PDB file of C-alpha atoms and ligand atoms in Angstrom:
ATOM      1  CA  MET A   1     102.470 118.814 149.660  1.00 52.00           C
ATOM      2  CA  SER A   2      99.100 117.534 148.375  1.00 59.00           C
ATOM      3  CA  THR A   3      96.408 117.868 151.021  1.00 75.00           C
ATOM      4  CA  LYS A   4      94.155 114.817 150.567  1.00 84.00           C
ATOM      5  CA  GLU A   5      90.461 115.016 151.440  1.00 91.00           C
ATOM      6  CA  ILE A   6      89.829 113.343 154.793  1.00 90.00           C
ATOM      7  CA  TRP A   7      86.756 111.177 155.520  1.00 86.00           C
ATOM      8  CA  PHE A   8      85.833 111.305 159.171  1.00 83.00           C
ATOM      9  CA  GLU A   9      83.582 108.694 160.786  1.00 84.00           C
ATOM     10  CA  THR A  10      82.381 109.459 164.278  1.00 76.00           C
ATOM     11  CA  LEU A  11      79.858 106.848 165.247  1.00 75.00           C
ATOM     12  CA  HIS A  12      80.295 108.026 168.831  1.00 73.00           C
ATOM     13  CA  ASN A  13      80.473 111.714 169.665  1.00 76.00           C
ATOM     14  CA  GLY A  14      84.097 112.692 170.165  1.00 85.00           C
ATOM     15  CA  PHE A  15      85.623 109.326 169.195  1.00 89.00           C
ATOM     16  CA  GLY A  16      86.025 108.005 165.697  1.00 91.00           C
ATOM     17  CA  GLN A  17      88.332 107.174 162.816  1.00 93.00           C
ATOM     18  CA  PHE A  18      89.400 108.807 159.586  1.00 93.00           C
ATOM     19  CA  PHE A  19      90.389 107.705 156.078  1.00 95.00           C
ATOM     20  CA  SER A  20      92.235 109.824 153.565  1.00 95.00           C
ATOM     21  CA  ILE A  21      90.402 109.800 150.263  1.00 96.00           C
ATOM     22  CA  ASP A  22      92.881 109.129 147.460  1.00 96.00           C
ATOM     23  CA  LYS A  23      90.132 108.934 144.826  1.00 96.00           C
ATOM     24  CA  THR A  24      86.347 109.036 144.966  1.00 96.00           C
ATOM     25  CA  LEU A  25      84.965 106.366 142.640  1.00 97.00           C
ATOM     26  CA  TYR A  26      81.258 106.998 143.281  1.00 96.00           C
ATOM     27  CA  HIS A  27      79.249 109.274 145.547  1.00 96.00           C
ATOM     28  CA  ASP A  28      75.517 109.879 145.272  1.00 96.00           C
ATOM     29  CA  LYS A  29      72.219 109.408 147.048  1.00 96.00           C
ATOM     30  CA  THR A  30      70.369 106.194 146.211  1.00 95.00           C
ATOM     31  CA  GLU A  31      66.633 105.774 146.815  1.00 92.00           C
ATOM     32  CA  HIS A  32      67.426 104.866 150.431  1.00 94.00           C
ATOM     33  CA  GLN A  33      70.848 106.145 151.539  1.00 95.00           C
ATOM     34  CA  ASP A  34      73.973 108.171 150.732  1.00 95.00           C
ATOM     35  CA  LEU A  35      76.507 105.846 149.059  1.00 96.00           C
ATOM     36  CA  ILE A  36      80.208 106.585 148.639  1.00 96.00           C
ATOM     37  CA  ILE A  37      82.995 104.320 147.403  1.00 97.00           C
ATOM     38  CA  PHE A  38      86.532 105.709 147.559  1.00 97.00           C
ATOM     39  CA  GLU A  39      90.132 104.533 147.428  1.00 97.00           C
ATOM     40  CA  ASN A  40      92.388 104.669 150.519  1.00 97.00           C
ATOM     41  CA  GLU A  41      96.109 103.868 150.405  1.00 96.00           C
ATOM     42  CA  VAL A  42      95.960 101.567 153.465  1.00 97.00           C
ATOM     43  CA  MET A  43      92.552  99.864 153.346  1.00 98.00           C
ATOM     44  CA  GLY A  44      91.995  99.718 149.575  1.00 98.00           C
ATOM     45  CA  ARG A  45      88.537 100.524 148.287  1.00 98.00           C
ATOM     46  CA  VAL A  46      86.125 101.636 151.024  1.00 97.00           C
ATOM     47  CA  MET A  47      82.324 101.824 150.975  1.00 97.00           C
ATOM     48  CA  ALA A  48      80.190 103.907 153.339  1.00 95.00           C
ATOM     49  CA  LEU A  49      76.435 104.344 153.672  1.00 94.00           C
ATOM     50  CA  ASP A  50      74.918 107.414 155.310  1.00 93.00           C
ATOM     51  CA  GLY A  51      78.346 108.369 156.646  1.00 90.00           C
ATOM     52  CA  VAL A  52      79.044 104.972 158.269  1.00 91.00           C
ATOM     53  CA  ILE A  53      81.901 102.835 156.957  1.00 93.00           C
ATOM     54  CA  GLN A  54      80.446  99.496 155.791  1.00 96.00           C
ATOM     55  CA  THR A  55      83.377  97.598 154.372  1.00 97.00           C
ATOM     56  CA  THR A  56      86.933  97.871 153.071  1.00 98.00           C
ATOM     57  CA  GLU A  57      88.778  95.632 150.630  1.00 98.00           C
ATOM     58  CA  ARG A  58      91.595  95.020 153.086  1.00 98.00           C
ATOM     59  CA  ASP A  59      89.735  93.581 156.093  1.00 98.00           C
ATOM     60  CA  GLU A  60      86.295  92.529 154.784  1.00 98.00           C
ATOM     61  CA  PHE A  61      87.369  88.870 154.731  1.00 98.00           C
ATOM     62  CA  ILE A  62      87.405  88.693 158.552  1.00 98.00           C
ATOM     63  CA  TYR A  63      83.783  89.842 158.879  1.00 98.00           C
ATOM     64  CA  HIS A  64      82.405  87.851 155.940  1.00 98.00           C
ATOM     65  CA  GLU A  65      84.215  84.621 156.851  1.00 98.00           C
ATOM     66  CA  MET A  66      83.036  84.779 160.471  1.00 98.00           C
ATOM     67  CA  MET A  67      79.398  85.555 159.618  1.00 98.00           C
ATOM     68  CA  ALA A  68      79.173  82.916 156.891  1.00 98.00           C
ATOM     69  CA  HIS A  69      81.234  79.930 158.072  1.00 98.00           C
ATOM     70  CA  VAL A  70      80.478  79.877 161.813  1.00 98.00           C
ATOM     71  CA  PRO A  71      76.711  79.245 161.358  1.00 98.00           C
ATOM     72  CA  ILE A  72      77.029  77.054 158.235  1.00 98.00           C
ATOM     73  CA  ILE A  73      79.738  74.795 159.733  1.00 98.00           C
ATOM     74  CA  ALA A  74      77.888  74.705 163.089  1.00 98.00           C
ATOM     75  CA  HIS A  75      74.647  73.696 161.351  1.00 98.00           C
ATOM     76  CA  GLY A  76      76.360  70.844 159.519  1.00 98.00           C
ATOM     77  CA  ARG A  77      73.635  70.249 156.896  1.00 98.00           C
ATOM     78  CA  ALA A  78      72.682  73.765 155.746  1.00 98.00           C
ATOM     79  CA  LYS A  79      71.189  73.721 152.264  1.00 98.00           C
ATOM     80  CA  ARG A  80      69.044  76.896 152.142  1.00 98.00           C
ATOM     81  CA  ILE A  81      70.642  80.225 153.177  1.00 98.00           C
ATOM     82  CA  LEU A  82      69.014  83.653 153.558  1.00 98.00           C
ATOM     83  CA  ILE A  83      71.206  86.768 153.553  1.00 98.00           C
ATOM     84  CA  ILE A  84      69.511  89.978 154.676  1.00 98.00           C
ATOM     85  CA  GLY A  85      71.326  93.057 153.371  1.00 98.00           C
ATOM     86  CA  GLY A  86      74.771  92.092 152.125  1.00 97.00           C
ATOM     87  CA  GLY A  87      74.651  94.449 149.134  1.00 96.00           C
ATOM     88  CA  ASP A  88      78.444  94.582 148.748  1.00 97.00           C
ATOM     89  CA  GLY A  89      78.467  90.882 147.816  1.00 98.00           C
ATOM     90  CA  GLY A  90      81.161  89.730 150.262  1.00 98.00           C
ATOM     91  CA  MET A  91      78.784  87.584 152.330  1.00 98.00           C
ATOM     92  CA  LEU A  92      77.395  85.941 149.192  1.00 98.00           C
ATOM     93  CA  ARG A  93      80.935  85.142 148.049  1.00 98.00           C
ATOM     94  CA  GLU A  94      81.727  83.305 151.269  1.00 98.00           C
ATOM     95  CA  VAL A  95      78.376  81.438 151.391  1.00 98.00           C
ATOM     96  CA  CYS A  96      78.869  80.277 147.781  1.00 98.00           C
ATOM     97  CA  ARG A  97      82.101  78.516 148.796  1.00 98.00           C
ATOM     98  CA  HIS A  98      79.992  75.794 150.463  1.00 98.00           C
ATOM     99  CA  GLN A  99      79.202  73.255 147.706  1.00 97.00           C
ATOM    100  CA  SER A 100      76.725  71.595 150.089  1.00 97.00           C
ATOM    101  CA  VAL A 101      74.530  74.731 149.971  1.00 98.00           C
ATOM    102  CA  GLU A 102      71.773  74.336 147.384  1.00 98.00           C
ATOM    103  CA  GLN A 103      69.925  77.684 147.433  1.00 98.00           C
ATOM    104  CA  ILE A 104      70.920  81.223 148.455  1.00 98.00           C
ATOM    105  CA  THR A 105      68.418  84.093 148.720  1.00 98.00           C
ATOM    106  CA  MET A 106      69.657  87.631 149.359  1.00 98.00           C
ATOM    107  CA  VAL A 107      67.121  90.285 150.407  1.00 98.00           C
ATOM    108  CA  GLU A 108      68.651  93.740 149.930  1.00 98.00           C
ATOM    109  CA  ILE A 109      66.617  96.941 150.247  1.00 97.00           C
ATOM    110  CA  ASP A 110      68.799  99.049 147.944  1.00 97.00           C
ATOM    111  CA  ALA A 111      69.386  97.883 144.356  1.00 97.00           C
ATOM    112  CA  ASN A 112      71.935 100.675 143.857  1.00 96.00           C
ATOM    113  CA  VAL A 113      74.240  99.234 146.521  1.00 96.00           C
ATOM    114  CA  VAL A 114      74.347  95.954 144.597  1.00 97.00           C
ATOM    115  CA  GLU A 115      74.781  97.776 141.268  1.00 96.00           C
ATOM    116  CA  PHE A 116      77.612 100.063 142.330  1.00 96.00           C
ATOM    117  CA  CYS A 117      79.415  97.502 144.522  1.00 96.00           C
ATOM    118  CA  ARG A 118      79.406  95.075 141.585  1.00 96.00           C
ATOM    119  CA  GLU A 119      81.065  97.811 139.530  1.00 97.00           C
ATOM    120  CA  TYR A 120      83.444  99.425 142.057  1.00 97.00           C
ATOM    121  CA  LEU A 121      84.033  96.596 144.597  1.00 97.00           C
ATOM    122  CA  PRO A 122      84.301  93.613 142.233  1.00 97.00           C
ATOM    123  CA  ASN A 123      86.628  91.719 144.598  1.00 97.00           C
ATOM    124  CA  HIS A 124      83.860  91.533 147.207  1.00 98.00           C
ATOM    125  CA  SER A 125      81.387  89.500 145.147  1.00 97.00           C
ATOM    126  CA  ALA A 126      84.172  87.952 142.974  1.00 97.00           C
ATOM    127  CA  GLY A 127      81.643  86.549 140.527  1.00 96.00           C
ATOM    128  CA  ALA A 128      79.252  85.191 143.174  1.00 97.00           C
ATOM    129  CA  TYR A 129      76.302  87.086 141.718  1.00 97.00           C
ATOM    130  CA  GLU A 130      76.509  84.693 138.748  1.00 97.00           C
ATOM    131  CA  ASP A 131      76.192  81.596 140.957  1.00 98.00           C
ATOM    132  CA  PRO A 132      73.159  79.598 139.675  1.00 98.00           C
ATOM    133  CA  ARG A 133      72.084  78.940 143.276  1.00 98.00           C
ATOM    134  CA  PHE A 134      71.688  82.668 143.919  1.00 98.00           C
ATOM    135  CA  ASN A 135      68.418  84.631 143.967  1.00 98.00           C
ATOM    136  CA  LEU A 136      68.269  88.411 144.628  1.00 98.00           C
ATOM    137  CA  VAL A 137      65.166  90.007 146.147  1.00 98.00           C
ATOM    138  CA  ILE A 138      65.042  93.815 146.401  1.00 98.00           C
ATOM    139  CA  GLU A 139      62.883  94.317 149.483  1.00 98.00           C
ATOM    140  CA  ASP A 140      62.950  95.432 153.111  1.00 97.00           C
ATOM    141  CA  GLY A 141      64.186  92.433 155.066  1.00 98.00           C
ATOM    142  CA  VAL A 142      61.542  92.769 157.770  1.00 98.00           C
ATOM    143  CA  ASN A 143      58.740  92.590 155.194  1.00 98.00           C
ATOM    144  CA  PHE A 144      60.312  89.566 153.505  1.00 98.00           C
ATOM    145  CA  VAL A 145      60.729  87.427 156.638  1.00 98.00           C
ATOM    146  CA  ASN A 146      57.164  88.199 157.720  1.00 97.00           C
ATOM    147  CA  GLN A 147      55.564  87.470 154.350  1.00 97.00           C
ATOM    148  CA  THR A 148      57.560  84.720 152.633  1.00 98.00           C
ATOM    149  CA  ASP A 149      56.534  81.058 152.710  1.00 97.00           C
ATOM    150  CA  MET A 150      60.178  80.031 152.109  1.00 98.00           C
ATOM    151  CA  LYS A 151      62.124  78.230 154.837  1.00 98.00           C
ATOM    152  CA  PHE A 152      65.859  78.456 155.551  1.00 98.00           C
ATOM    153  CA  ASP A 153      68.545  76.587 157.492  1.00 98.00           C
ATOM    154  CA  VAL A 154      70.712  79.676 158.168  1.00 98.00           C
ATOM    155  CA  ILE A 155      69.736  83.361 158.166  1.00 98.00           C
ATOM    156  CA  ILE A 156      72.581  85.910 158.079  1.00 98.00           C
ATOM    157  CA  SER A 157      71.604  89.520 158.759  1.00 98.00           C
ATOM    158  CA  ASP A 158      74.466  91.432 157.164  1.00 97.00           C
ATOM    159  CA  CYS A 159      72.882  94.808 157.758  1.00 93.00           C
ATOM    160  CA  THR A 160      73.887  98.371 158.439  1.00 88.00           C
ATOM    161  CA  ASP A 161      73.745  99.796 161.947  1.00 89.00           C
ATOM    162  CA  PRO A 162      70.306 100.457 163.472  1.00 87.00           C
ATOM    163  CA  ILE A 163      69.946 103.850 161.762  1.00 84.00           C
ATOM    164  CA  GLY A 164      68.044 104.622 158.577  1.00 88.00           C
ATOM    165  CA  PRO A 165      66.798 101.567 156.658  1.00 91.00           C
ATOM    166  CA  GLY A 166      68.790  99.252 158.938  1.00 93.00           C
ATOM    167  CA  GLU A 167      66.743 100.191 161.991  1.00 93.00           C
ATOM    168  CA  SER A 168      63.961  97.730 161.132  1.00 95.00           C
ATOM    169  CA  LEU A 169      66.456  94.847 161.221  1.00 97.00           C
ATOM    170  CA  PHE A 170      66.972  95.274 164.956  1.00 96.00           C
ATOM    171  CA  THR A 171      63.273  94.990 165.893  1.00 97.00           C
ATOM    172  CA  SER A 172      61.210  92.222 167.486  1.00 98.00           C
ATOM    173  CA  ASP A 173      59.101  92.195 164.322  1.00 98.00           C
ATOM    174  CA  PHE A 174      62.167  91.219 162.291  1.00 98.00           C
ATOM    175  CA  TYR A 175      63.434  88.669 164.812  1.00 98.00           C
ATOM    176  CA  GLN A 176      59.992  87.038 165.066  1.00 98.00           C
ATOM    177  CA  GLY A 177      59.865  86.796 161.281  1.00 98.00           C
ATOM    178  CA  CYS A 178      63.301  85.162 161.197  1.00 98.00           C
ATOM    179  CA  ALA A 179      62.250  82.595 163.813  1.00 98.00           C
ATOM    180  CA  ARG A 180      59.215  81.831 161.619  1.00 98.00           C
ATOM    181  CA  CYS A 181      61.358  81.276 158.507  1.00 97.00           C
ATOM    182  CA  LEU A 182      63.905  78.902 160.038  1.00 98.00           C
ATOM    183  CA  ASN A 183      63.769  75.132 159.594  1.00 98.00           C
ATOM    184  CA  GLU A 184      64.336  72.795 162.562  1.00 97.00           C
ATOM    185  CA  ASN A 185      67.904  73.294 163.884  1.00 97.00           C
ATOM    186  CA  GLY A 186      68.001  76.595 161.988  1.00 98.00           C
ATOM    187  CA  ILE A 187      70.487  79.317 163.004  1.00 98.00           C
ATOM    188  CA  PHE A 188      70.151  83.110 162.915  1.00 98.00           C
ATOM    189  CA  VAL A 189      73.204  85.399 163.098  1.00 98.00           C
ATOM    190  CA  ALA A 190      73.494  89.170 162.763  1.00 98.00           C
ATOM    191  CA  GLN A 191      76.166  91.831 163.066  1.00 97.00           C
ATOM    192  CA  ASN A 192      75.565  93.490 166.420  1.00 96.00           C
ATOM    193  CA  GLY A 193      78.114  96.293 166.662  1.00 94.00           C
ATOM    194  CA  VAL A 194      81.343  96.835 168.601  1.00 95.00           C
ATOM    195  CA  CYS A 195      80.294  95.865 172.112  1.00 95.00           C
ATOM    196  CA  PHE A 196      82.741  98.181 173.917  1.00 95.00           C
ATOM    197  CA  LEU A 197      81.063 101.195 172.315  1.00 93.00           C
ATOM    198  CA  GLN A 198      77.630  99.819 171.275  1.00 93.00           C
ATOM    199  CA  GLN A 199      76.888  97.529 174.210  1.00 94.00           C
ATOM    200  CA  ASP A 200      73.247  98.605 174.286  1.00 95.00           C
ATOM    201  CA  GLU A 201      72.798  97.036 170.820  1.00 95.00           C
ATOM    202  CA  ALA A 202      73.872  93.630 172.129  1.00 97.00           C
ATOM    203  CA  VAL A 203      71.721  93.913 175.254  1.00 97.00           C
ATOM    204  CA  SER A 204      68.695  94.935 173.179  1.00 97.00           C
ATOM    205  CA  SER A 205      69.139  92.143 170.627  1.00 97.00           C
ATOM    206  CA  ASN A 206      69.653  89.608 173.412  1.00 98.00           C
ATOM    207  CA  ASN A 207      66.427  90.632 175.128  1.00 98.00           C
ATOM    208  CA  LYS A 208      64.309  90.778 171.957  1.00 98.00           C
ATOM    209  CA  LEU A 209      65.606  87.527 170.436  1.00 98.00           C
ATOM    210  CA  SER A 210      65.060  85.659 173.712  1.00 98.00           C
ATOM    211  CA  SER A 211      61.294  86.000 173.128  1.00 98.00           C
ATOM    212  CA  TYR A 212      61.504  83.853 169.986  1.00 98.00           C
ATOM    213  CA  PHE A 213      64.581  81.626 170.419  1.00 98.00           C
ATOM    214  CA  GLU A 214      65.502  79.140 173.127  1.00 98.00           C
ATOM    215  CA  ASP A 215      69.218  79.893 172.848  1.00 98.00           C
ATOM    216  CA  VAL A 216      70.639  83.401 172.278  1.00 98.00           C
ATOM    217  CA  SER A 217      74.349  84.054 172.497  1.00 98.00           C
ATOM    218  CA  PHE A 218      77.171  85.992 170.864  1.00 98.00           C
ATOM    219  CA  TYR A 219      80.442  85.333 169.166  1.00 98.00           C
ATOM    220  CA  GLN A 220      83.119  87.831 168.242  1.00 98.00           C
ATOM    221  CA  ALA A 221      86.002  88.883 166.041  1.00 98.00           C
ATOM    222  CA  ALA A 222      88.179  91.985 165.829  1.00 98.00           C
ATOM    223  CA  ILE A 223      87.786  93.780 162.510  1.00 97.00           C
ATOM    224  CA  PRO A 224      89.930  96.940 162.219  1.00 96.00           C
ATOM    225  CA  THR A 225      87.340  98.878 160.183  1.00 95.00           C
ATOM    226  CA  TYR A 226      84.731  98.525 162.928  1.00 94.00           C
ATOM    227  CA  TYR A 227      86.868 100.525 165.346  1.00 93.00           C
ATOM    228  CA  GLY A 228      86.700 100.278 169.127  1.00 93.00           C
ATOM    229  CA  GLY A 229      87.483  96.619 169.765  1.00 95.00           C
ATOM    230  CA  ILE A 230      85.773  93.304 169.032  1.00 98.00           C
ATOM    231  CA  MET A 231      82.630  93.197 166.920  1.00 97.00           C
ATOM    232  CA  THR A 232      79.906  90.987 168.371  1.00 98.00           C
ATOM    233  CA  PHE A 233      77.713  88.780 166.219  1.00 98.00           C
ATOM    234  CA  VAL A 234      74.429  87.752 167.774  1.00 98.00           C
ATOM    235  CA  TRP A 235      73.530  84.054 167.468  1.00 98.00           C
ATOM    236  CA  ALA A 236      70.052  82.552 167.958  1.00 98.00           C
ATOM    237  CA  SER A 237      68.637  79.049 167.571  1.00 98.00           C
ATOM    238  CA  GLN A 238      66.300  76.630 169.340  1.00 98.00           C
ATOM    239  CA  ASN A 239      69.140  74.261 170.297  1.00 98.00           C
ATOM    240  CA  ALA A 240      72.169  75.392 172.363  1.00 98.00           C
ATOM    241  CA  LEU A 241      74.120  72.319 171.241  1.00 97.00           C
ATOM    242  CA  LEU A 242      74.481  73.917 167.807  1.00 98.00           C
ATOM    243  CA  ARG A 243      77.089  76.352 169.208  1.00 97.00           C
ATOM    244  CA  GLN A 244      78.824  73.822 171.463  1.00 97.00           C
ATOM    245  CA  HIS A 245      80.439  71.400 168.997  1.00 97.00           C
ATOM    246  CA  ASP A 246      83.723  69.757 169.960  1.00 97.00           C
ATOM    247  CA  LEU A 247      86.721  71.096 168.086  1.00 98.00           C
ATOM    248  CA  SER A 248      87.119  67.690 166.442  1.00 98.00           C
ATOM    249  CA  ILE A 249      83.645  67.982 164.870  1.00 98.00           C
ATOM    250  CA  LEU A 250      84.416  71.460 163.539  1.00 98.00           C
ATOM    251  CA  GLN A 251      87.745  70.258 162.160  1.00 98.00           C
ATOM    252  CA  GLU A 252      86.065  67.313 160.417  1.00 98.00           C
ATOM    253  CA  ARG A 253      83.376  69.525 158.863  1.00 98.00           C
ATOM    254  CA  VAL A 254      85.813  72.220 157.697  1.00 98.00           C
ATOM    255  CA  SER A 255      88.075  69.577 156.189  1.00 98.00           C
ATOM    256  CA  LYS A 256      85.097  67.999 154.385  1.00 98.00           C
ATOM    257  CA  SER A 257      84.029  71.411 153.054  1.00 98.00           C
ATOM    258  CA  GLY A 258      87.424  71.867 151.416  1.00 98.00           C
ATOM    259  CA  ILE A 259      87.310  75.539 152.393  1.00 98.00           C
ATOM    260  CA  ARG A 260      90.504  77.265 153.539  1.00 98.00           C
ATOM    261  CA  CYS A 261      90.074  80.790 154.848  1.00 98.00           C
ATOM    262  CA  ARG A 262      92.324  83.749 155.698  1.00 98.00           C
ATOM    263  CA  TYR A 263      90.821  84.317 159.175  1.00 98.00           C
ATOM    264  CA  TYR A 264      88.291  81.591 160.010  1.00 98.00           C
ATOM    265  CA  ASN A 265      89.465  78.173 161.177  1.00 98.00           C
ATOM    266  CA  PRO A 266      87.985  75.588 163.589  1.00 98.00           C
ATOM    267  CA  ALA A 267      89.890  76.893 166.636  1.00 98.00           C
ATOM    268  CA  ILE A 268      88.821  80.480 165.889  1.00 98.00           C
ATOM    269  CA  HIS A 269      85.235  79.196 165.502  1.00 98.00           C
ATOM    270  CA  ALA A 270      85.268  77.480 168.880  1.00 98.00           C
ATOM    271  CA  GLY A 271      87.082  80.331 170.631  1.00 98.00           C
ATOM    272  CA  SER A 272      84.911  83.109 169.172  1.00 98.00           C
ATOM    273  CA  PHE A 273      82.063  82.301 171.558  1.00 98.00           C
ATOM    274  CA  ALA A 274      84.251  83.319 174.532  1.00 98.00           C
ATOM    275  CA  LEU A 275      83.050  86.765 175.596  1.00 98.00           C
ATOM    276  CA  PRO A 276      84.564  89.508 177.791  1.00 98.00           C
ATOM    277  CA  GLN A 277      83.236  89.555 181.347  1.00 98.00           C
ATOM    278  CA  TYR A 278      81.825  93.095 181.006  1.00 97.00           C
ATOM    279  CA  LEU A 279      79.619  91.930 178.147  1.00 98.00           C
ATOM    280  CA  GLN A 280      78.536  88.786 179.984  1.00 97.00           C
ATOM    281  CA  ASP A 281      77.636  90.932 183.011  1.00 97.00           C
ATOM    282  CA  ALA A 282      75.634  93.379 180.841  1.00 97.00           C
ATOM    283  CA  LEU A 283      73.761  90.506 179.159  1.00 97.00           C
ATOM    284  CA  SER A 284      72.821  88.913 182.463  1.00 95.00           C
ATOM    285  CA  GLN A 285      71.298  92.101 183.918  1.00 87.00           C
TER     286      GLN A 285
HETATM  287  N1  SAM B 301      79.336  94.796 156.773  1.00 63.64           N
HETATM  288  C1  SAM B 301      78.502  95.940 157.011  1.00 63.64           C
HETATM  289  C2  SAM B 301      78.394  96.189 158.476  1.00 63.64           C
HETATM  290  O1  SAM B 301      78.747  95.324 159.249  1.00 63.64           O
HETATM  291  O2  SAM B 301      77.986  97.285 158.837  1.00 63.64           O
HETATM  292  C3  SAM B 301      77.168  95.754 156.355  1.00 63.64           C
HETATM  293  C4  SAM B 301      77.336  95.491 154.901  1.00 63.64           C
HETATM  294  S1  SAM B 301      76.052  95.671 153.796  1.00 63.64           S
HETATM  295  C5  SAM B 301      76.676  96.999 152.861  1.00 63.64           C
HETATM  296  C6  SAM B 301      74.665  96.349 154.640  1.00 63.64           C
HETATM  297  C7  SAM B 301      73.480  96.322 153.695  1.00 63.64           C
HETATM  298  O3  SAM B 301      72.255  96.321 154.424  1.00 63.64           O
HETATM  299  C8  SAM B 301      73.392  97.534 152.739  1.00 63.64           C
HETATM  300  O4  SAM B 301      73.551  97.096 151.429  1.00 63.64           O
HETATM  301  C9  SAM B 301      72.004  98.124 152.991  1.00 63.64           C
HETATM  302  O5  SAM B 301      71.399  98.632 151.827  1.00 63.64           O
HETATM  303  C10 SAM B 301      71.275  96.899 153.539  1.00 63.64           C
HETATM  304  N2  SAM B 301      70.062  97.191 154.317  1.00 63.64           N
HETATM  305  C11 SAM B 301      69.882  98.175 155.226  1.00 63.64           C
HETATM  306  N3  SAM B 301      68.635  98.126 155.735  1.00 63.64           N
HETATM  307  C12 SAM B 301      68.015  97.059 155.131  1.00 63.64           C
HETATM  308  C13 SAM B 301      66.720  96.490 155.244  1.00 63.64           C
HETATM  309  N4  SAM B 301      65.791  97.003 156.090  1.00 63.64           N
HETATM  310  N5  SAM B 301      66.425  95.402 154.488  1.00 63.64           N
HETATM  311  C14 SAM B 301      67.356  94.872 153.632  1.00 63.64           C
HETATM  312  N6  SAM B 301      68.606  95.385 153.474  1.00 63.64           N
HETATM  313  C15 SAM B 301      68.923  96.462 154.229  1.00 63.64           C
END
């Protein structure tokens, strides 16, 4: 019997997940992180950075749809989008589906992630890198948001976990910079970990963002790859009404966008802001 190589991910001592590696497509150190892309019989092609699973072909749509469409539909008139990170191209693909969006800037620290995901995860970007509205900046996201004179309607921080280069994207310096770069009625969202296992990430983001935004909240979705339960996405804006639209408004906007998703829909959008009591209690400490 062939004994396949096993990839273990233990984000939390003593509790993790594993993937059998059917074929390694790429594995090397980039300027910033260790990058591997391999094939798995259940989840398709899988990409990990510094030993942490980032995305899989099979369930990436849940994460990318929820981080792109919830803020853009909630905003209602988003024309200028900033993606921080997002090197695999899945977030860009979903943002590009909005014809009302006029300009998309992606600030990714590691050019090699873009290069090798374009080659080995082509279904993630699905041609979005050729979109004429798209502009790629290879830079640390925290430097960009603190130095640029550009303004955005939605900022999506599609970053790694707060280890290695991703650490700077969970700091007050970064959040202050994002608040500075947002237009009136602008919305900031970021992946904020699996709250059952990484609750301290949500509490920390909530406290730091509250210094720069009037309204900080969370929404959630269950994505199998990010094991341990629901993933929380932090949400920040200066106007709480932006996350409190009636279902009928969401339905009207989604219909007008002409976008049909595999996970996201107006009811999921509205319901995703409902949070477990243990997280609400931790956030109100
Ligand atoms: N979906 C994944 C998740 O939820 O963990 C994240 C996907 S994406 C691969 C994360 C990207 O963030 C990577 O391409 C990484 O290079 C980029 N990144 C990490 N730190 C960064 C920083 N300080 N500035 C810009 N991009 C950064």
